[in-house]
Structures are given as C-alpha cells and as structure tokens.
Coordinates of C-alpha atoms (C1' of nucleotides) in Angstrom, one line a residue:
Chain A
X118 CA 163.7 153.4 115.0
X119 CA 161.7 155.9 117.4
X120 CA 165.1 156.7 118.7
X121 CA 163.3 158.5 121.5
X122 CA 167.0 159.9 123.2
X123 CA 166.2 161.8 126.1
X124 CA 169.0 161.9 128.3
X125 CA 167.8 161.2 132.0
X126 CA 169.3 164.3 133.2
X127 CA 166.9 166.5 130.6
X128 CA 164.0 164.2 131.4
X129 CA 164.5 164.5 135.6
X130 CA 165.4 168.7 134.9
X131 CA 161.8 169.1 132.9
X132 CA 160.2 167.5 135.3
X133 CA 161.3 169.0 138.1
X134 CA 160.9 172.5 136.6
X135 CA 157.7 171.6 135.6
X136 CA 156.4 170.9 139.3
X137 CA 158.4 173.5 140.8
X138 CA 156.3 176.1 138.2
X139 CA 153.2 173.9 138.8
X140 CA 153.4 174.5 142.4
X141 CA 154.6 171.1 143.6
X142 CA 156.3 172.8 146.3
X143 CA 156.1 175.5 149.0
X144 CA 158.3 178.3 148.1
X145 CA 161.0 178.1 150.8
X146 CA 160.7 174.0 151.0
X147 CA 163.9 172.1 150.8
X148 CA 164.2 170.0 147.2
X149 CA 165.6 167.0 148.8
X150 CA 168.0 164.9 146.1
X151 CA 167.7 161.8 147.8
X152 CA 163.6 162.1 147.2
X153 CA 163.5 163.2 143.6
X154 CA 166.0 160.8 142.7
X155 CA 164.8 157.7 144.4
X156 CA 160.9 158.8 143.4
X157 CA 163.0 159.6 139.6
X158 CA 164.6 156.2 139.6
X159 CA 167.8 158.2 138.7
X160 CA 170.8 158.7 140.6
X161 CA 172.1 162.0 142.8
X162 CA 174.5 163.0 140.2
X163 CA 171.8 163.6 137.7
X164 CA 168.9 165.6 140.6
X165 CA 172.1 167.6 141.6
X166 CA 172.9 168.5 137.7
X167 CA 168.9 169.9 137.5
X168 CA 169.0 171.7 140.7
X169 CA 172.0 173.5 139.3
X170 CA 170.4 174.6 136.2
X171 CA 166.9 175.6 138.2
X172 CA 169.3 177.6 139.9
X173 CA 170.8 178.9 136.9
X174 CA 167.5 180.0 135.7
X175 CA 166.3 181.4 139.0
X176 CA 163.7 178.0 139.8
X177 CA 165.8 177.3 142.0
X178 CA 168.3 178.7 145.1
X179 CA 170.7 177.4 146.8
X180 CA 172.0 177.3 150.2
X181 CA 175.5 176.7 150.6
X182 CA 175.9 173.1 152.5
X183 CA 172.1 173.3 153.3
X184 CA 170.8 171.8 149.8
X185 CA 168.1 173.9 147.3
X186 CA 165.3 175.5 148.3
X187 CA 162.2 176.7 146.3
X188 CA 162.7 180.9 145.7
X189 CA 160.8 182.9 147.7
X190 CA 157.2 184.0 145.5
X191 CA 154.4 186.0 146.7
X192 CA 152.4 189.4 146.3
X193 CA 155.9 191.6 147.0
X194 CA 157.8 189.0 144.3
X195 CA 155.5 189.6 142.0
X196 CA 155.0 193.6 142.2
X197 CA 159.1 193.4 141.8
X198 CA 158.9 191.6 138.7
X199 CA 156.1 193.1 137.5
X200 CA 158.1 196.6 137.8
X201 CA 160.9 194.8 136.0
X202 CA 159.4 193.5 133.1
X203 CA 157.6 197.2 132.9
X204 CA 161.0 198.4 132.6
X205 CA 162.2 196.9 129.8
X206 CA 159.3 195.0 127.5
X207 CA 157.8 198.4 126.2
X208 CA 161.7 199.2 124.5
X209 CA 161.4 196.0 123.0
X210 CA 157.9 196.2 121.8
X211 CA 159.2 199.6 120.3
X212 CA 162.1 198.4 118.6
X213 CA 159.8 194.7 117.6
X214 CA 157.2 197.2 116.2
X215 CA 159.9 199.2 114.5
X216 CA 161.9 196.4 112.8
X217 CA 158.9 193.8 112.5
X218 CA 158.4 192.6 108.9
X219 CA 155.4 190.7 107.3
X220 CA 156.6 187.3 108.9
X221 CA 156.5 189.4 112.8
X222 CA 153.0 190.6 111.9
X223 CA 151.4 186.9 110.9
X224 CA 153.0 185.2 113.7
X225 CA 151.1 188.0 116.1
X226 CA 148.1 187.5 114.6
X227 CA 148.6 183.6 114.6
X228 CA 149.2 183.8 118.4
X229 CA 146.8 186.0 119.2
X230 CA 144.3 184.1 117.8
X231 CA 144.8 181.2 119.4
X232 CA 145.1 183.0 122.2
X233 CA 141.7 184.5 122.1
X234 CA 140.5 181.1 121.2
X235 CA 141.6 179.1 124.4
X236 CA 139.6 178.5 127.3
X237 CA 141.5 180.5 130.3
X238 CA 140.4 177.0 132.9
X239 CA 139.9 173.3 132.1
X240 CA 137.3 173.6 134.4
X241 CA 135.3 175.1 136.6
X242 CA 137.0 173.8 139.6
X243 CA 140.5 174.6 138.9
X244 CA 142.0 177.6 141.2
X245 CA 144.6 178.0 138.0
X246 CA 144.5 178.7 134.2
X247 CA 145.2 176.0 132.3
X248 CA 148.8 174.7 130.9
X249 CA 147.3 175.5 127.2
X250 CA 146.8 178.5 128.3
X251 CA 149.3 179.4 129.5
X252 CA 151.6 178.3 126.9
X253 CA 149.2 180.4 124.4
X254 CA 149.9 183.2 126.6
X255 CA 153.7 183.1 126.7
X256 CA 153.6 182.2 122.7
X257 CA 151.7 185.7 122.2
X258 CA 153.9 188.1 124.4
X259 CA 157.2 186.6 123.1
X260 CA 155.7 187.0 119.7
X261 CA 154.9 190.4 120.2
X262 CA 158.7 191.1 121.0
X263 CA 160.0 188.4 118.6
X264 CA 160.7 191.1 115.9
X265 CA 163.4 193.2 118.6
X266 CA 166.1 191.6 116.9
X267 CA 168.3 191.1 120.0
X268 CA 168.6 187.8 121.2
X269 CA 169.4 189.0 124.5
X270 CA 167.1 191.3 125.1
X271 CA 164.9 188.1 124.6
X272 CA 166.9 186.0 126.7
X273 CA 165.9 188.2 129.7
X274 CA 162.6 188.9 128.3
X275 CA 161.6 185.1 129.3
X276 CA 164.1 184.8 132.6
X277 CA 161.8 187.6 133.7
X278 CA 158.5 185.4 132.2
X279 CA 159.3 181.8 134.2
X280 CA 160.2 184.3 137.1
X281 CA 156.9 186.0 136.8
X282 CA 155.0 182.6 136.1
X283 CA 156.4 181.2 139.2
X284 CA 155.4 184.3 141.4
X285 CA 151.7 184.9 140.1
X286 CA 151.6 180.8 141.3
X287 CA 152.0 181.6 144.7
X288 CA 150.5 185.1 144.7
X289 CA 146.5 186.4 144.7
X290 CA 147.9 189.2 141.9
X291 CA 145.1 187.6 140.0
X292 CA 143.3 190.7 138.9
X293 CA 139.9 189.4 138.3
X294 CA 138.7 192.6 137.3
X295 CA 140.6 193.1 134.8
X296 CA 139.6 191.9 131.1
X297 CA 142.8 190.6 130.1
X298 CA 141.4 189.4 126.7
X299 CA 140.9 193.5 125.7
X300 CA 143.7 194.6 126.8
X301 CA 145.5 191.7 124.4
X302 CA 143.4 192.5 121.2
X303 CA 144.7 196.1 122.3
X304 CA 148.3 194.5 122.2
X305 CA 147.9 192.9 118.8
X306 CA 146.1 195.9 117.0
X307 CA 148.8 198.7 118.1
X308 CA 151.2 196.1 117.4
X309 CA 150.0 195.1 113.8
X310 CA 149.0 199.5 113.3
X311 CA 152.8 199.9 113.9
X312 CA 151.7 202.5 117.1
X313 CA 155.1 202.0 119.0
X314 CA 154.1 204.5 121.8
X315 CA 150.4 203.3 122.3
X316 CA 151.5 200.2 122.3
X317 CA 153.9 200.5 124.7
X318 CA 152.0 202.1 127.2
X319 CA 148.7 199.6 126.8
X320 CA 151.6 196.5 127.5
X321 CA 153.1 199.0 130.5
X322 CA 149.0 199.1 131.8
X323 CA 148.6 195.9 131.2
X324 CA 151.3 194.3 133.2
X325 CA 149.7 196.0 136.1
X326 CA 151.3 198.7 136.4
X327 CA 151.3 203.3 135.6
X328 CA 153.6 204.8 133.6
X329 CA 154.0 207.0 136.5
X330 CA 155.1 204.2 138.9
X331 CA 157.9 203.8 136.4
X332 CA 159.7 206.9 135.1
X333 CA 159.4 208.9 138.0
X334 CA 159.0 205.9 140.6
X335 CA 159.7 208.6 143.3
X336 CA 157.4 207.6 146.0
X337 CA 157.0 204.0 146.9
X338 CA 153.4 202.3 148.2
Chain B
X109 CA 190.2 180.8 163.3
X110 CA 192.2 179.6 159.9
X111 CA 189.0 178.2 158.9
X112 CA 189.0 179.5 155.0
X113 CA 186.4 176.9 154.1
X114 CA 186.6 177.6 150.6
X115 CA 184.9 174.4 149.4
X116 CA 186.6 172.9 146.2
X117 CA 183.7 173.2 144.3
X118 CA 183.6 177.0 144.8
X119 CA 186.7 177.4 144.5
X120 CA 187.3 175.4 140.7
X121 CA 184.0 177.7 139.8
X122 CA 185.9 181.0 140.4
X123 CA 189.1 180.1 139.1
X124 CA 187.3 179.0 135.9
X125 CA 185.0 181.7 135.9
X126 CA 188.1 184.2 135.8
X127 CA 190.0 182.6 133.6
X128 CA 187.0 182.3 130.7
X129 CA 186.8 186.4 131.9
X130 CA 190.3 186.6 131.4
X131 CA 190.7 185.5 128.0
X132 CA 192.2 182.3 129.0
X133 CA 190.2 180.5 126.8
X134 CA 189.2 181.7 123.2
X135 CA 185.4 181.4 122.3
X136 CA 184.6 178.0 120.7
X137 CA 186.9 176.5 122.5
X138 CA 186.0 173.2 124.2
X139 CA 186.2 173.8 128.0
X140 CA 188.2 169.8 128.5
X141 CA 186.9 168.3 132.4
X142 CA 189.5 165.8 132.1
X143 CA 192.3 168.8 131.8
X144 CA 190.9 171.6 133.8
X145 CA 190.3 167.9 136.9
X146 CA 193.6 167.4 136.7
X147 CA 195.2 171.0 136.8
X148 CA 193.0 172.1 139.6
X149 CA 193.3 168.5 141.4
X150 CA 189.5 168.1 141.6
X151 CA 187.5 165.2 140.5
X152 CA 184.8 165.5 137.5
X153 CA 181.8 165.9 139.4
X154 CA 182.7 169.2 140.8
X155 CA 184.1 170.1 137.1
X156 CA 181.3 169.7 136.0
X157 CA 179.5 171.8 138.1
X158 CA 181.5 174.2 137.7
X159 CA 180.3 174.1 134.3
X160 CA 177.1 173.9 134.9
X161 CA 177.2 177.1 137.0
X162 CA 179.0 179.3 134.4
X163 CA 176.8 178.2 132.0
X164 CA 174.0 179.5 134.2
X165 CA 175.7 182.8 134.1
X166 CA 175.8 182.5 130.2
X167 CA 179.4 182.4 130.3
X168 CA 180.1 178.8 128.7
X169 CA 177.5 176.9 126.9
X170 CA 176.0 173.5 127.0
X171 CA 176.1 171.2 123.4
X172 CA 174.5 168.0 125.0
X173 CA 177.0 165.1 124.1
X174 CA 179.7 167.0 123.1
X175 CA 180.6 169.0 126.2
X176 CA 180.9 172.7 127.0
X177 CA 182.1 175.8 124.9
X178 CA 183.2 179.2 125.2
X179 CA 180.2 181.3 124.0
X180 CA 180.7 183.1 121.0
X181 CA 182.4 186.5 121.7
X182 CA 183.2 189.2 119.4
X183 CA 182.4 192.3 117.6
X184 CA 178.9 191.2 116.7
X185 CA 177.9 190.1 120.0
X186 CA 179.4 193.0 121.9
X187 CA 176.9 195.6 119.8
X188 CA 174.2 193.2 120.9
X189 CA 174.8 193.3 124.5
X190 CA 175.3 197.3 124.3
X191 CA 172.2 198.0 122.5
X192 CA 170.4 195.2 125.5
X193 CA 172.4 197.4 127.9
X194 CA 171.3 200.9 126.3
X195 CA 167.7 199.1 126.3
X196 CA 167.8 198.3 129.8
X197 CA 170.2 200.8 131.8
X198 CA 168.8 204.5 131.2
X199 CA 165.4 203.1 132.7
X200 CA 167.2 202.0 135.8
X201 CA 169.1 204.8 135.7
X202 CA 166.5 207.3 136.2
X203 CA 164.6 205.1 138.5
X204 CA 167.9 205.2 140.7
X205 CA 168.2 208.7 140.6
X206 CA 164.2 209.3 141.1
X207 CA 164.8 207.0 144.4
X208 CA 168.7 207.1 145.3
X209 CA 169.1 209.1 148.7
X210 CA 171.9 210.2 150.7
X211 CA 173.7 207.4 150.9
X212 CA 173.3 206.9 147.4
X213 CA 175.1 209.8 146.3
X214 CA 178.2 209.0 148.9
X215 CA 178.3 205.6 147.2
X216 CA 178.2 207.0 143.6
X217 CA 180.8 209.6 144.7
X218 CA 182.9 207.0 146.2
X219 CA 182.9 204.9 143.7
X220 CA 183.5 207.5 140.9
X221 CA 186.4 208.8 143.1
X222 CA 188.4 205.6 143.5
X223 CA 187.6 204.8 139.4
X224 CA 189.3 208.6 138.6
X225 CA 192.6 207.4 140.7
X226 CA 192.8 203.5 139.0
X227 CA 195.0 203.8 136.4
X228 CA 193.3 201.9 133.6
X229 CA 196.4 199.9 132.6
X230 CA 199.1 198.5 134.9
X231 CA 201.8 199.2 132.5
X232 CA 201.9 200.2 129.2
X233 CA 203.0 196.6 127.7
X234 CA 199.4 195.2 129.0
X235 CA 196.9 195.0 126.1
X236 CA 194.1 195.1 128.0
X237 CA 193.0 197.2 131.3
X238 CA 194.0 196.3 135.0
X239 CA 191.9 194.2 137.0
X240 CA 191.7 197.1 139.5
X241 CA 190.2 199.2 136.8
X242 CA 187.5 196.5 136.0
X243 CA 186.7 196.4 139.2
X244 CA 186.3 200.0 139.7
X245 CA 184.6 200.2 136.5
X246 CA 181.8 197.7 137.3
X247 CA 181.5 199.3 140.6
X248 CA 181.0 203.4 139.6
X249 CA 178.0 201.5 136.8
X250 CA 176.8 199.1 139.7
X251 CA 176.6 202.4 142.2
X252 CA 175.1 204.9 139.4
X253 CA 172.0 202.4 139.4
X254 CA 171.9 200.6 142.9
X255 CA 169.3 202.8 144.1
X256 CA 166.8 201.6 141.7
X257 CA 165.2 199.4 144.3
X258 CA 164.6 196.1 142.0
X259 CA 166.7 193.8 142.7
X260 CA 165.7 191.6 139.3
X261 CA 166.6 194.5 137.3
X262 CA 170.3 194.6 139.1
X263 CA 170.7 190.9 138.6
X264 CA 169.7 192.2 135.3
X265 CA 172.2 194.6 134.9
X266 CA 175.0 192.3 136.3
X267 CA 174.0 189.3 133.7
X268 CA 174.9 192.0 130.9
X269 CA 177.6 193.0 132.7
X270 CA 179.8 190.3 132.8
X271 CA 178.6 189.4 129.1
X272 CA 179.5 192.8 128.2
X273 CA 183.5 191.8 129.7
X274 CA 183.8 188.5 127.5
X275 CA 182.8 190.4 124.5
X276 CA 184.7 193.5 125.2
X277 CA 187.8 190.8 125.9
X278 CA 187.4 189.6 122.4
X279 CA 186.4 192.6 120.2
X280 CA 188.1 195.7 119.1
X281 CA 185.6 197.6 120.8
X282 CA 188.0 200.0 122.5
X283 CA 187.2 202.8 120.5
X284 CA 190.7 204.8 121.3
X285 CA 189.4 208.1 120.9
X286 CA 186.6 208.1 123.4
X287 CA 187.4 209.8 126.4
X288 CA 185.7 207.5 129.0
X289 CA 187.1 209.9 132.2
X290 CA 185.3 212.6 131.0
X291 CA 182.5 210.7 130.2
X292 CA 182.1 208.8 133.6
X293 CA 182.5 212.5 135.3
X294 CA 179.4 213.5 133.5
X295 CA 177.3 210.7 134.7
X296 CA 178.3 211.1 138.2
X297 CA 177.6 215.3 138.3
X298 CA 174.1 214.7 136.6
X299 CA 173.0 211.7 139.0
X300 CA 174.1 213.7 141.8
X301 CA 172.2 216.5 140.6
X302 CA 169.3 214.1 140.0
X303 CA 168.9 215.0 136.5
X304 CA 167.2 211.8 135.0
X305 CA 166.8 212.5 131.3
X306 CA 170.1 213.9 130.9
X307 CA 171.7 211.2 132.8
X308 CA 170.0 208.4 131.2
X309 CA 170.9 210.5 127.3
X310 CA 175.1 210.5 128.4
X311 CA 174.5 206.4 129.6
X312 CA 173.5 205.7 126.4
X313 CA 176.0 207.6 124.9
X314 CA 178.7 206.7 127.3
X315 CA 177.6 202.7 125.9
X316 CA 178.2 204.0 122.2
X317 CA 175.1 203.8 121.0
X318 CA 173.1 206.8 119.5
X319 CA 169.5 207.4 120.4
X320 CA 168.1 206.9 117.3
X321 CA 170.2 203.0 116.9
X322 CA 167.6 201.9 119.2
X323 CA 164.8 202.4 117.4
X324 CA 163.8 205.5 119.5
X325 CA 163.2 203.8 122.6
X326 CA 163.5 204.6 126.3
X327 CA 162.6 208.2 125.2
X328 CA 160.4 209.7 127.5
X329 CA 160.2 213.0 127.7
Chain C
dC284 C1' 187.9 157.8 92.7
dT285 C1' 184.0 158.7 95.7
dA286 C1' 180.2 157.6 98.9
dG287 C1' 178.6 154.8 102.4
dC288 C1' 179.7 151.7 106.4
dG289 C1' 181.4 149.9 110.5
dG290 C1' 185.5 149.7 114.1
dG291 C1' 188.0 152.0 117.7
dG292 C1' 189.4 155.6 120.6
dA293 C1' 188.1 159.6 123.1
dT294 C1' 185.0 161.7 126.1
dA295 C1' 180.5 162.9 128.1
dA296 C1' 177.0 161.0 131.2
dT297 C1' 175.7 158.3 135.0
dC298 C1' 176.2 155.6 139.0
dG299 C1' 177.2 153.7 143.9
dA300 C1' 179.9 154.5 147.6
dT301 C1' 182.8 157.5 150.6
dT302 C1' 183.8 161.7 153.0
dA303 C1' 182.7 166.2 155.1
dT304 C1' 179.4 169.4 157.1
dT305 C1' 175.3 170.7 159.4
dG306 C1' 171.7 170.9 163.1
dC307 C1' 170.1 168.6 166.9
dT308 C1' 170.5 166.6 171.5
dA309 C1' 172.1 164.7 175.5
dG310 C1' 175.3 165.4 179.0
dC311 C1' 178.3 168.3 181.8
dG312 C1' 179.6 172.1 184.6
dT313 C1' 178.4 176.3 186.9
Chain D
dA139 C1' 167.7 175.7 186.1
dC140 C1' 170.6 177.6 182.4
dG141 C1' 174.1 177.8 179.0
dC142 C1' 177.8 175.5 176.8
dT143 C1' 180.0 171.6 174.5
dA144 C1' 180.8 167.0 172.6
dG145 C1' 178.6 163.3 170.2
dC146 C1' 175.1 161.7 166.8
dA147 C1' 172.2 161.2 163.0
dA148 C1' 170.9 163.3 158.5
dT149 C1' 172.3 164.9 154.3
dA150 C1' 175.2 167.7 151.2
dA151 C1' 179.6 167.3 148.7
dT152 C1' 183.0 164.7 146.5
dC153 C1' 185.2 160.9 144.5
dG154 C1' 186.6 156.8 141.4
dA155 C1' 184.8 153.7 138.3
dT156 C1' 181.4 152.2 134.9
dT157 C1' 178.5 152.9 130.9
dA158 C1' 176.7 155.3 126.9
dT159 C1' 177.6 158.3 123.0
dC160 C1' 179.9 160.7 119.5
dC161 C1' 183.5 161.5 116.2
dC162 C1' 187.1 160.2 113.3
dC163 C1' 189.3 157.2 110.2
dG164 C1' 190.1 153.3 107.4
dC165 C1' 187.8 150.0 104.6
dT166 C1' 184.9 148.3 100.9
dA167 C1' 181.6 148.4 97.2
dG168 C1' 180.0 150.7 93.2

DNA sequence: CTAGCGGGGATAATCGATTATTGCTAGCGT
DNA sequence: ACGCTAGCAATAATCGATTATCCCCGCTAG
C-alpha cells in the first residue's frame, strides 16, 4: 500500500526547519517545546530530538537550561558568511571545473536553465523570492560544484548555503541592483568553457564580494 | 562553592564523544543506548541525545530504524578530509596573517612553544600520540588561523578537525618519515613574518598534499 | 534443495509523568 | 527607599514504560 512512513520525528524536524528558514520566527526568539509539540500533536521527546539537529546544522542554538533560540541573522551575519563561502566555493568551482565530465556539464546546463526559466516572486506582493526559486537556485550552485569530487568539501558547501539562506531572510543584503540572472549565465558559460580562473572570480563577484576583500583582507570596513 | 553542575546529559556527550575520538569504538560499529545507559547510569533519553549531538558534529551517523554508527574512518576518508582541509586552510591562513596583530603572534608563539616541549608519545609502548600532544597540536593549527576574523570559517576549520582525528585514528596516515617539528617551526616563522603565500604553500604541504593534487586551487599569486 | 513467508525476539522510537533549574517577585532587614 | 534573600511559578531536563519497526530464523511449498 501507499506505505507513506514518515517517522513523526522527520515530519515535526522538516517542519520546523522549514519555518525557522521561512522566517516563522524572530532570530533570537525562544522555540518553546511545549508549543510546537502541542500545536505538532507530537510529544516533547520528538520537538527536543529536532531542536537538537537544527542545532546540529546551525538552525538552531541552544542555551544551556534556557531552551533553543533562533541564531542570531542580519546584515553583519550575512557579510560573515558571505566572506566564508567566498573563501572556499571558488577552490571548488576550480577543482568541479577541473574534474567535471560530460554528466557535470548537462546537469549545469539542466539547472541553469531552469533557473533562468523561473519566476524570481509568485507575486507582485511578496517581500521574498519564491520557494521554487529558491530551490532552483540552490540546485544550480551545488551543481556547479557537484563535479569537486569531495563529499566534504560539499558537505560544508551547503552548511554554509542554509546558513546563508537563513541570514539573507532577516537581512536587506538584497542587492537590487544587481542582475543576478547575468552574472549566473556568466557562471554556467565559464563553467561549461572549462575557464577555472574566470570562473572563479565571476562566483567570488557574484557572492558580493572583491577579490581584494579576500586575499589580502587587511583592512576591515 | 562545590557546585560542578555538570549536567548528565553533558557529561554522557563528552565521555562518548572521547571515546568514539579515542578509538573506543571501531567505525561501523553500532553505538548500543541500551549498553552505553547502563555503563554510564543514565537513562535513554539523554543517550540519545548524546547521539544526536555527535552526530551533529559528524562524528556518529544516523540510519533511521536501525540506530547509530561509527562513521566510516580510514585511509580513503582521511585524503578526503586533507584535500577539504588543504581546500579550505591556506585561504584562512593568509587571511589570519593579513589581519592577526600582536596578540596574534604571542598566541601563535605560545602555542608553537608548548607543542615543541609535548612529547608526542607518552611512552614508547603507545601506538598512537599523547593526548597532551593532540591537544597542543589542535591548538598551534587553531592559533596559526584564529586571527582570520570569520568565525564560520573557524567552526569550519574545527568540523575538519576533529574529522581529520577519527580518520587519522583509523588510517596509517602517519607517514614515519615526515618530520612534523620541523615542519610546524616553519609555519610559525613565516606567519610571524607575515609571509602569506609561503605560509599558506608549507600548510598545504605540512597536510601532505601537493599543489598540483588539488587541481591547482587556492593559487593566487 | 531453494525461494518465499510468517513468527518471535531485539531494539529504536515515542510517550506521559517526574524531577531539577531558572527567573521573577514579594518580603525582610538595614 | 534600597538591596538582598527565600519562595513561587514556568519550563527545561530526565526518567521508566509503552509502542512500533526491523532483522533473523525456522518453516513450508514448489
């Protein structure tokens, strides 16, 4: 039959890391047990096993005796991130470029096309992008790395995504100037023309930052 | 004040934790609530969260239904973690030295100092290195790139780490010949005399790796 | 003799209740 | 009036027991 097995404990952990990254909750608010689990109809045993692994994948923090709280997100989170991920996704996209094969290539293309093709809002109304898009987002910057060949380079590759998704949430880093759609066909041609260094430096500008900020990060703002 | 509040749960997490780092357990092998409950005097629930925490630190892993695991450890793994490491590290590395100040260097100096004087082995029957040295060891890498002022890439650097330990624990990685004292003496005279590239070409070389294994990446000259 | 099918034991998951800890507040003494 | 301390309510942590699931093994049919 539709033998539909989804533990409660997965169910109640998805959907409480899917409102903590939808913005559900303040950064810095308490996630009380006894709510989620009576608005959950599960028991404490089961919110407590989520928290932990929200905490374990940084959704989550948690104050000895005091409960969980929401991490702490914002403009500074973000910039910290940001500098983070600029320090380590342009080896990968070097390496993923360098040990990419014919299967890497059609799964950038694949993802960047649907990328291209999704609408960035549902509506005109929304203050955020869309969950499609989003997802179509994600897809097309793991894909880009995919090819790396370490699993966990990868690993931290989307700790520091979910960490990043959580803090653009609460932050205004929302470049609206920026046209993020060229700067991903950018991605996917230097990518798919095997140009490891021009690649790496359009994903370095394109995550916000200068390659001076980086290397030689000698002054700070 | 004989307050040591040590709550239990804390306390079954970092007995388990060391004894996973320790070798206690080999990889595969099915980390048993019922057993570890009973030897530690604990009830499951805080077992299991042990669990749950460790496997937030990627040092057990999660099959649903069938309980928790030493991760895989070995050979293999360990030349995935160094390359991640040799990915990751120089970058920090330079950005530590571009930023370290004053008492940056003392710490680095400190820290190399009292690594030197631990002898790596407590006697010569042990197998593998003193706890001291560990210690030590972590500490002189943690220092050399503590001044890099992201504090995602040092929670970064300590996820590797302590991956790095389990696999080292179960591979013959010790290469015998290498002569790590000269090695870490050589990072800590070209940090202090803030020479990046340099330092960041003997980290990856101090991690085994050559240049050229990783695909030409972090080069930045 | 082999492949498929329950039965039974082990163990992971979940629950409801109990215990310990925290932060707040009212009361006391100065 | 102010600061300090003991009591109180809220909630985090822990426990023991119950329920659900998986795995192994023996059985039976072909």
């Amino acid at each position: 039959m539709t033998d539909n097995a989804v533990p409660p404990s997965t169910r109640a952990y998805e959907s409480l890391r899917s409102a903590v990254l939808h913005g559900d909750f303040r950064p810095g608010q308490p996630l009380k047990p006894q709510e989620l689990a009576s608005s959950q109809g599960v028991s404490l045993a089961v919110v407590r096993e989520s928290l932990l692994r929200l905490v374990g994948e940084g959704l989550a923090e948690r104050l000895p005796n005091r409960g969980f709280v929401v991490p702490e997100a914002g403009d500074a989170r973000w910039q910290v991130i940001a500098e983070a991920r600029a320090a380590v996704e342009p080896t990968m996209l070097r390496m993923s470029i360098a040990r990419g094969d014919l299967e890497w290539e059609t799964r950038v293309r694949a993802a960047h096309h649907r990328l291209a093709r999704t609408p960035t809002y549902d509506n005109e109304t929304d203050a955020h992008y869309s969950d499609a898009w989003a997802t179509a987002h994600h897809e097309f910057h793991r894909a880009l790395l995919d090819a790396c060949g370490n699993d966990v380079l990868l690993d931290t590759f989307e700790r520091f995504w979910t960490a990043s998704e959580l803090s653009r949430r609460w932050s205004a880093a929302e470049s609206p100037g920026r046209d993020a759609v060229a700067e991903h066909l950018r991605l996917e041609q230097l990518a798919l023309t095997r140009e490891g260094d021009a690649a790496a430096e359009a994903l370095v500008a394109h995550l916000g930052m200068t390659a001076a900020n980086l290397a030689k990060a000698g002054r700070k703002s």
